[in-house]
Amino acid sequence: MTTTGMGRVSDQRIDRVVPLTTPALLNHELPLEEALTTAVLDGRRSVARVLDREDDRLLVVVGPCSVHDPAAALEYAERLRVAADRHADDLLVVMRVYFEKPRSTVGWKGLINDPGLDGSGDVNAGLKAARALLLDVLRLGLPVGCEFLDPITPQYIADTVAWGAIGARTVESQVHRQLSSGLSMPIGMKNRPDGSVGTAVDAIRASGVPHVFPGIDFSGAPAIMHTRGNADCHLVLRGGRGEPNYDADSVAESLALLRAAGLPERLVIDASHDNSGKDHRRQPVVATEVGRQLADGQRGIVGVMLESFLVPGRQDLDPTRPLVYGQSVTDACLGWPETEQVLADLASSVQARRVSTAAGTALG
């Protein structure tokens, strides 16, 4: 077909095409230093050990719903590092550093897609800002966790990530299951927004086997990816349709589904979203109930997720008003003092689980 002919049938709804930087070029500009490479590998191994219950600590993935201000996120990371050190015997703290936001309809899509917060869509600047922040957080000594939404994005940032997530809206997607099968870190699969846990269990199974699919390589060239499968995928319960699923009965039912599928009986509780009734102030309530189950000896719960930032609540992106520093522009978050208390309470629950487990072993 001639170029003229292609012009008549292709790109009819594309306004313009802007060259995208390659993963190799971004990595060259913002390299993962040798010491940070070791830190990422150590973080991944530590997460896997908790998932496999070789380490009896609790995984806690905590941080802003999404990052819109790298400076505020880095200040949060500095505070979190102190808390992580304080509770290091009981909690494995991973900072939630999310740059991509799936939208039910429309809205801000995250720092990578729109770092200017103004719809300008400077993805090259967004990728650079995201990678720079991830490196800064790693230098503080914190492992990082990200949700993967666009299947191209991991080539730009996945080398920095210790724990990843596939969200509730994409867990049924074959594209994301294939992607997860080739990612180098443990991946949490969230139950669907309607509450379906079986879909997430299916995703874990699908991601655990090899796949072949088209993608891009490190140079940015089109490539055929042959994956090995990811044995570190696991379930994340986030509630659904306004109903929670962090209670003991829901946890037991979910563990039974995993067992029936021949999968490891392990799961993470997301204290936000439908589990909190979309009320950030109820996240401590969820954490308290999870802590009670831990203290009772529940070993199937291996982690907790929290949405937390410097300032509680949320704010709208309004070009006529300055933003409140350290407050979320997407989902409402816990403030820092409340977060510190939740971390302390979870650490105490892990200690209580050790006592309960030891007592059970002694009786046995």
CSV table of C-alpha atoms in Angstrom, one decimal:
chain,number,residue,atom,x,y,z
A,1,MET,CA,0.0,0.0,0.0
A,2,THR,CA,1.3,3.5,-0.8
A,3,THR,CA,2.1,6.1,1.8
A,4,THR,CA,-0.9,8.0,0.5
A,5,GLY,CA,-3.1,5.0,0.9
A,6,MET,CA,-1.9,4.4,4.5
A,7,GLY,CA,-2.7,7.9,5.3
A,8,ARG,CA,-6.3,7.4,4.4
A,9,VAL,CA,-6.8,4.3,6.6
A,10,SER,CA,-4.4,4.7,9.5
A,11,ASP,CA,-4.1,7.1,12.5
A,12,GLN,CA,-7.3,8.8,11.7
A,13,ARG,CA,-7.8,9.6,15.3
A,14,ILE,CA,-4.2,10.3,16.3
A,15,ASP,CA,-3.6,14.0,16.8
A,16,ARG,CA,0.2,13.8,16.9
A,17,VAL,CA,3.0,11.3,17.6
A,18,VAL,CA,5.9,12.2,19.9
A,19,PRO,CA,9.1,10.1,20.1
A,20,LEU,CA,9.4,8.2,23.3
A,21,THR,CA,12.8,7.7,25.0
A,22,THR,CA,14.1,4.2,25.2
A,23,PRO,CA,14.5,2.2,28.4
A,24,ALA,CA,18.3,1.9,27.6
A,25,LEU,CA,18.6,5.7,27.3
A,26,LEU,CA,16.7,6.4,30.5
A,27,ASN,CA,18.8,3.8,32.3
A,28,HIS,CA,21.9,5.4,31.0
A,29,GLU,CA,20.8,8.8,32.3
A,30,LEU,CA,19.6,7.5,35.6
A,31,PRO,CA,21.6,4.2,36.2
A,32,LEU,CA,20.9,1.7,39.0
A,33,GLU,CA,24.2,1.8,40.9
A,34,GLU,CA,25.7,-1.5,42.0
A,35,ALA,CA,24.9,-0.9,45.6
A,36,LEU,CA,21.2,-0.2,44.7
A,37,THR,CA,21.2,-3.3,42.5
A,38,THR,CA,22.1,-5.3,45.6
A,39,ALA,CA,19.4,-3.5,47.6
A,40,VAL,CA,16.7,-4.4,45.0
A,41,LEU,CA,17.7,-8.0,44.9
A,42,ASP,CA,17.8,-8.2,48.7
A,43,GLY,CA,14.4,-6.6,48.9
A,44,ARG,CA,12.9,-9.1,46.4
A,45,ARG,CA,14.4,-12.0,48.3
A,46,SER,CA,13.1,-10.6,51.6
A,47,VAL,CA,9.6,-10.3,50.2
A,48,ALA,CA,9.7,-13.8,48.8
A,49,ARG,CA,10.8,-15.2,52.1
A,50,VAL,CA,7.9,-13.6,53.9
A,51,LEU,CA,5.5,-14.9,51.2
A,52,ASP,CA,7.0,-18.4,51.6
A,53,ARG,CA,6.8,-18.0,55.5
A,54,GLU,CA,10.5,-18.6,55.8
A,55,ASP,CA,10.5,-15.2,57.5
A,56,ASP,CA,7.7,-14.7,60.0
A,57,ARG,CA,7.5,-10.9,59.7
A,58,LEU,CA,4.6,-9.2,58.1
A,59,LEU,CA,5.0,-7.5,54.7
A,60,VAL,CA,3.6,-3.9,54.9
A,61,VAL,CA,3.2,-2.0,51.6
A,62,VAL,CA,2.5,1.6,52.6
A,63,GLY,CA,2.6,4.9,50.9
A,64,PRO,CA,0.6,7.5,48.9
A,65,CYS,CA,-2.3,6.3,46.8
A,66,SER,CA,-0.3,7.8,43.9
A,67,VAL,CA,2.8,10.1,43.7
A,68,HIS,CA,2.1,13.5,42.2
A,69,ASP,CA,4.9,15.5,44.0
A,70,PRO,CA,8.3,13.7,44.2
A,71,ALA,CA,9.5,16.1,46.9
A,72,ALA,CA,6.7,15.3,49.2
A,73,ALA,CA,7.0,11.6,48.4
A,74,LEU,CA,10.7,11.7,49.3
A,75,GLU,CA,10.0,13.4,52.6
A,76,TYR,CA,7.5,10.7,53.4
A,77,ALA,CA,10.1,8.1,52.5
A,78,GLU,CA,12.5,9.7,55.0
A,79,ARG,CA,9.9,9.3,57.8
A,80,LEU,CA,9.0,5.8,56.7
A,81,ARG,CA,12.6,4.7,56.8
A,82,VAL,CA,12.8,5.6,60.5
A,83,ALA,CA,9.6,3.7,61.2
A,84,ALA,CA,10.8,0.7,59.2
A,85,ASP,CA,14.0,0.5,61.1
A,86,ARG,CA,12.1,0.8,64.4
A,87,HIS,CA,9.9,-2.2,63.5
A,88,ALA,CA,12.4,-4.2,61.4
A,89,ASP,CA,12.2,-7.3,63.7
A,90,ASP,CA,8.5,-7.6,63.0
A,91,LEU,CA,7.6,-5.8,59.8
A,92,LEU,CA,9.1,-5.8,56.3
A,93,VAL,CA,8.2,-2.3,55.1
A,94,VAL,CA,8.0,-1.6,51.4
A,95,MET,CA,7.1,1.9,50.3
A,96,ARG,CA,4.2,2.1,47.9
A,97,VAL,CA,5.4,4.4,45.0
A,98,TYR,CA,2.6,4.3,42.4
A,99,PHE,CA,2.9,6.3,39.2
A,100,GLU,CA,0.1,4.9,37.0
A,101,LYS,CA,-3.6,5.2,37.9
A,102,PRO,CA,-6.3,3.1,36.2
A,103,ARG,CA,-9.4,5.3,35.9
A,104,SER,CA,-13.0,4.0,35.9
A,105,THR,CA,-13.9,6.9,33.6
A,106,VAL,CA,-11.6,9.9,33.2
A,107,GLY,CA,-9.1,11.7,35.5
A,108,TRP,CA,-5.5,12.2,36.1
A,109,LYS,CA,-3.6,9.1,35.0
A,110,GLY,CA,-0.5,9.5,37.2
A,111,LEU,CA,2.9,11.0,37.3
A,112,ILE,CA,4.3,9.0,34.3
A,113,ASN,CA,1.5,10.0,32.0
A,114,ASP,CA,1.0,13.6,33.2
A,115,PRO,CA,3.8,14.9,35.4
A,116,GLY,CA,2.6,18.5,34.9
A,117,LEU,CA,-0.8,17.6,36.4
A,118,ASP,CA,-2.3,19.7,33.6
A,119,GLY,CA,-3.1,17.2,30.8
A,120,SER,CA,0.0,18.1,28.8
A,121,GLY,CA,1.0,14.4,28.7
A,122,ASP,CA,4.8,14.7,28.8
A,123,VAL,CA,5.5,11.0,29.2
A,124,ASN,CA,9.2,11.4,28.7
A,125,ALA,CA,9.4,13.8,31.6
A,126,GLY,CA,7.1,11.6,33.7
A,127,LEU,CA,9.3,8.5,33.2
A,128,LYS,CA,12.4,10.5,34.1
A,129,ALA,CA,10.7,11.9,37.3
A,130,ALA,CA,9.5,8.4,38.3
A,131,ARG,CA,12.8,6.7,37.9
A,132,ALA,CA,14.7,9.5,39.7
A,133,LEU,CA,12.3,9.2,42.7
A,134,LEU,CA,12.6,5.4,42.8
A,135,LEU,CA,16.4,5.7,42.9
A,136,ASP,CA,16.2,8.3,45.7
A,137,VAL,CA,13.9,6.1,47.8
A,138,LEU,CA,16.3,3.2,47.3
A,139,ARG,CA,19.2,5.3,48.4
A,140,LEU,CA,17.3,5.9,51.7
A,141,GLY,CA,17.3,2.1,52.2
A,142,LEU,CA,13.7,1.4,51.5
A,143,PRO,CA,12.5,-1.3,49.0
A,144,VAL,CA,9.7,0.0,46.7
A,145,GLY,CA,6.4,-1.3,45.4
A,146,CYS,CA,4.6,-0.3,42.2
A,147,GLU,CA,1.4,-1.1,40.3
A,148,PHE,CA,2.1,-2.0,36.7
A,149,LEU,CA,-0.6,-0.8,34.3
A,150,ASP,CA,0.9,0.0,30.9
A,151,PRO,CA,2.8,-3.1,29.7
A,152,ILE,CA,5.6,-1.0,28.3
A,153,THR,CA,6.4,0.8,31.6
A,154,PRO,CA,8.2,-2.0,33.4
A,155,GLN,CA,11.1,-1.8,30.9
A,156,TYR,CA,11.8,1.7,32.3
A,157,ILE,CA,11.4,1.2,36.1
A,158,ALA,CA,11.0,-2.5,37.0
A,159,ASP,CA,14.7,-3.0,37.8
A,160,THR,CA,14.2,-0.8,40.9
A,161,VAL,CA,11.1,-2.6,42.2
A,162,ALA,CA,11.0,-5.2,45.0
A,163,TRP,CA,7.2,-5.9,44.9
A,164,GLY,CA,4.6,-5.2,42.2
A,165,ALA,CA,0.8,-5.3,41.9
A,166,ILE,CA,-1.8,-5.9,39.2
A,167,GLY,CA,-4.8,-3.9,40.0
A,168,ALA,CA,-8.5,-4.9,40.4
A,169,ARG,CA,-9.4,-3.5,37.0
A,170,THR,CA,-6.7,-5.3,35.1
A,171,VAL,CA,-6.4,-8.6,37.0
A,172,GLU,CA,-8.6,-10.4,34.4
A,173,SER,CA,-6.5,-9.0,31.5
A,174,GLN,CA,-4.5,-11.6,29.6
A,175,VAL,CA,-1.9,-8.8,28.8
A,176,HIS,CA,-1.3,-8.2,32.5
A,177,ARG,CA,-1.1,-11.9,33.3
A,178,GLN,CA,1.5,-12.4,30.6
A,179,LEU,CA,3.4,-9.4,31.8
A,180,SER,CA,3.4,-10.7,35.4
A,181,SER,CA,4.7,-14.1,34.2
A,182,GLY,CA,7.9,-12.3,33.1
A,183,LEU,CA,8.4,-9.7,35.9
A,184,SER,CA,11.4,-10.3,38.2
A,185,MET,CA,9.7,-9.5,41.5
A,186,PRO,CA,6.8,-10.9,43.5
A,187,ILE,CA,3.4,-9.7,42.2
A,188,GLY,CA,0.2,-9.2,44.2
A,189,MET,CA,-3.0,-9.9,42.3
A,190,LYS,CA,-6.0,-7.9,43.6
A,191,ASN,CA,-9.5,-9.4,43.6
A,192,ARG,CA,-11.9,-7.8,41.0
A,193,PRO,CA,-13.9,-4.6,41.9
A,194,ASP,CA,-17.0,-6.7,42.1
A,195,GLY,CA,-15.4,-8.8,44.8
A,196,SER,CA,-14.6,-11.9,42.7
A,197,VAL,CA,-11.6,-13.6,44.3
A,198,GLY,CA,-11.7,-16.5,41.8
A,199,THR,CA,-10.6,-14.2,39.0
A,200,ALA,CA,-7.4,-13.2,41.0
A,201,VAL,CA,-6.7,-16.9,41.8
A,202,ASP,CA,-7.0,-17.6,38.0
A,203,ALA,CA,-4.5,-14.7,37.4
A,204,ILE,CA,-2.0,-16.2,39.9
A,205,ARG,CA,-2.3,-19.6,38.1
A,206,ALA,CA,-1.9,-18.0,34.6
A,207,SER,CA,1.0,-15.9,35.7
A,208,GLY,CA,2.8,-18.9,37.1
A,209,VAL,CA,3.4,-20.5,33.7
A,210,PRO,CA,5.5,-19.5,30.7
A,211,HIS,CA,4.0,-17.2,28.0
A,212,VAL,CA,5.0,-15.8,24.6
A,213,PHE,CA,3.8,-12.4,23.6
A,214,PRO,CA,4.9,-9.2,21.8
A,215,GLY,CA,6.6,-6.4,23.7
A,216,ILE,CA,9.6,-4.1,23.6
A,217,ASP,CA,13.1,-5.0,24.6
A,218,PHE,CA,15.6,-2.8,26.6
A,219,SER,CA,16.6,-1.0,23.5
A,220,GLY,CA,13.0,-0.1,22.8
A,221,ALA,CA,12.8,-2.3,19.7
A,222,PRO,CA,9.7,-4.6,19.1
A,223,ALA,CA,10.4,-8.0,20.4
A,224,ILE,CA,8.8,-11.4,21.2
A,225,MET,CA,9.0,-12.1,24.9
A,226,HIS,CA,9.4,-15.7,26.1
A,227,THR,CA,8.7,-15.8,29.9
A,228,ARG,CA,9.5,-18.4,32.5
A,229,GLY,CA,6.4,-17.9,34.7
A,230,ASN,CA,6.4,-16.2,38.1
A,231,ALA,CA,6.0,-18.4,41.2
A,232,ASP,CA,5.9,-15.5,43.6
A,233,CYS,CA,2.4,-14.2,42.5
A,234,HIS,CA,-0.1,-14.0,45.4
A,235,LEU,CA,-3.6,-12.8,46.3
A,236,VAL,CA,-4.5,-9.3,47.6
A,237,LEU,CA,-8.0,-8.9,49.1
A,238,ARG,CA,-9.4,-5.4,48.7
A,239,GLY,CA,-13.1,-5.9,49.1
A,240,GLY,CA,-15.7,-5.4,46.4
A,241,ARG,CA,-19.0,-3.7,45.7
A,242,GLY,CA,-18.9,-1.9,48.9
A,243,GLU,CA,-18.4,-5.0,51.0
A,244,PRO,CA,-15.2,-6.0,52.9
A,245,ASN,CA,-13.3,-9.3,52.6
A,246,TYR,CA,-10.8,-8.9,55.4
A,247,ASP,CA,-12.8,-10.7,58.1
A,248,ALA,CA,-11.8,-14.2,59.3
A,249,ASP,CA,-14.5,-16.0,57.3
A,250,SER,CA,-13.5,-14.2,54.1
A,251,VAL,CA,-9.9,-14.9,54.7
A,252,ALA,CA,-10.6,-18.6,55.3
A,253,GLU,CA,-12.7,-18.8,52.1
A,254,SER,CA,-10.0,-17.2,50.0
A,255,LEU,CA,-7.3,-19.5,51.4
A,256,ALA,CA,-9.6,-22.5,50.6
A,257,LEU,CA,-9.8,-21.2,47.0
A,258,LEU,CA,-6.1,-21.0,46.8
A,259,ARG,CA,-5.7,-24.5,48.2
A,260,ALA,CA,-8.3,-25.9,45.8
A,261,ALA,CA,-6.3,-24.4,42.9
A,262,GLY,CA,-3.1,-26.0,44.1
A,263,LEU,CA,-1.6,-22.6,45.0
A,264,PRO,CA,0.3,-21.5,48.2
A,265,GLU,CA,-2.2,-20.5,50.9
A,266,ARG,CA,-1.0,-16.9,51.4
A,267,LEU,CA,-2.6,-13.5,51.0
A,268,VAL,CA,-2.2,-9.8,51.6
A,269,ILE,CA,-5.0,-7.6,53.0
A,270,ASP,CA,-5.5,-4.2,51.4
A,271,ALA,CA,-6.8,-2.0,54.2
A,272,SER,CA,-8.2,0.6,51.8
A,273,HIS,CA,-10.7,0.6,48.9
A,274,ASP,CA,-13.8,-1.5,49.6
A,275,ASN,CA,-12.3,-3.0,52.8
A,276,SER,CA,-12.4,0.5,54.4
A,277,GLY,CA,-15.7,1.5,52.7
A,278,LYS,CA,-13.5,4.0,50.8
A,279,ASP,CA,-13.1,5.9,54.0
A,280,HIS,CA,-9.4,6.4,54.8
A,281,ARG,CA,-10.2,6.9,58.5
A,282,ARG,CA,-11.3,3.2,58.7
A,283,GLN,CA,-8.0,1.8,57.6
A,284,PRO,CA,-6.9,1.4,61.2
A,285,VAL,CA,-10.1,-0.5,61.9
A,286,VAL,CA,-9.2,-3.0,59.2
A,287,ALA,CA,-5.6,-3.2,60.5
A,288,THR,CA,-6.9,-3.9,64.0
A,289,GLU,CA,-9.0,-6.8,62.8
A,290,VAL,CA,-6.1,-8.2,60.7
A,291,GLY,CA,-3.9,-7.8,63.8
A,292,ARG,CA,-6.4,-9.8,65.8
A,293,GLN,CA,-6.3,-12.6,63.3
A,294,LEU,CA,-2.5,-12.5,63.4
A,295,ALA,CA,-2.5,-12.7,67.2
A,296,ASP,CA,-4.8,-15.7,67.0
A,297,GLY,CA,-2.2,-17.5,64.9
A,298,GLN,CA,-3.4,-16.9,61.4
A,299,ARG,CA,-0.4,-17.5,59.2
A,300,GLY,CA,-2.1,-17.3,55.8
A,301,ILE,CA,-2.1,-13.5,56.1
A,302,VAL,CA,1.4,-12.5,55.0
A,303,GLY,CA,1.0,-8.8,54.4
A,304,VAL,CA,-1.1,-5.6,54.6
A,305,MET,CA,-1.4,-2.6,52.3
A,306,LEU,CA,-2.1,0.9,53.5
A,307,GLU,CA,-2.7,4.2,51.7
A,308,SER,CA,-0.8,6.9,53.7
A,309,PHE,CA,0.8,10.3,53.1
A,310,LEU,CA,2.0,13.2,55.1
A,311,VAL,CA,-1.4,14.9,55.4
A,312,PRO,CA,-4.7,13.0,55.8
A,313,GLY,CA,-7.5,13.0,53.3
A,314,ARG,CA,-7.4,14.1,49.6
A,315,GLN,CA,-7.7,17.2,47.4
A,316,ASP,CA,-8.8,17.9,43.9
A,317,LEU,CA,-6.5,19.1,41.2
A,318,ASP,CA,-7.7,22.7,40.8
A,319,PRO,CA,-5.6,25.0,38.7
A,320,THR,CA,-7.0,28.0,40.5
A,321,ARG,CA,-5.7,27.0,43.9
A,322,PRO,CA,-2.3,25.8,45.2
A,323,LEU,CA,-2.1,22.2,46.3
A,324,VAL,CA,-1.7,21.2,49.9
A,325,TYR,CA,1.8,19.8,50.3
A,326,GLY,CA,1.8,16.1,51.1
A,327,GLN,CA,-1.9,15.4,50.5
A,328,SER,CA,-3.1,12.9,48.0
A,329,VAL,CA,-4.8,14.1,44.7
A,330,THR,CA,-6.4,10.6,44.2
A,331,ASP,CA,-7.7,8.4,47.0
A,332,ALA,CA,-7.8,9.8,50.5
A,333,CYS,CA,-4.9,8.6,52.7
A,334,LEU,CA,-4.1,8.2,56.4
A,335,GLY,CA,-1.9,11.0,57.8
A,336,TRP,CA,1.6,10.3,59.1
A,337,PRO,CA,0.8,10.1,62.9
A,338,GLU,CA,-2.0,7.6,62.3
A,339,THR,CA,0.3,5.6,60.1
A,340,GLU,CA,2.9,5.4,62.8
A,341,GLN,CA,0.3,4.0,65.2
A,342,VAL,CA,-0.9,1.4,62.7
A,343,LEU,CA,2.6,0.2,62.1
A,344,ALA,CA,3.3,-0.1,65.8
A,345,ASP,CA,0.0,-2.0,66.3
A,346,LEU,CA,0.8,-4.4,63.5
A,347,ALA,CA,4.3,-5.0,64.9
A,348,SER,CA,2.7,-5.9,68.2
A,349,SER,CA,0.3,-8.3,66.5
A,350,VAL,CA,3.2,-10.1,64.8
A,351,GLN,CA,4.9,-10.5,68.2
A,352,ALA,CA,1.6,-11.9,69.5
A,353,ARG,CA,1.4,-14.4,66.6
A,354,ARG,CA,4.9,-15.7,67.4
A,355,VAL,CA,3.7,-16.3,71.0
A,356,SER,CA,0.6,-18.0,69.8
A,357,THR,CA,2.5,-20.1,67.3
A,358,ALA,CA,5.1,-21.1,69.8
A,359,ALA,CA,2.3,-22.1,72.3
A,360,GLY,CA,0.6,-24.2,69.7
A,361,THR,CA,3.8,-25.9,68.8
A,362,ALA,CA,4.5,-26.7,72.5
A,363,LEU,CA,1.0,-28.1,72.9
A,364,GLY,CA,1.4,-30.2,69.8
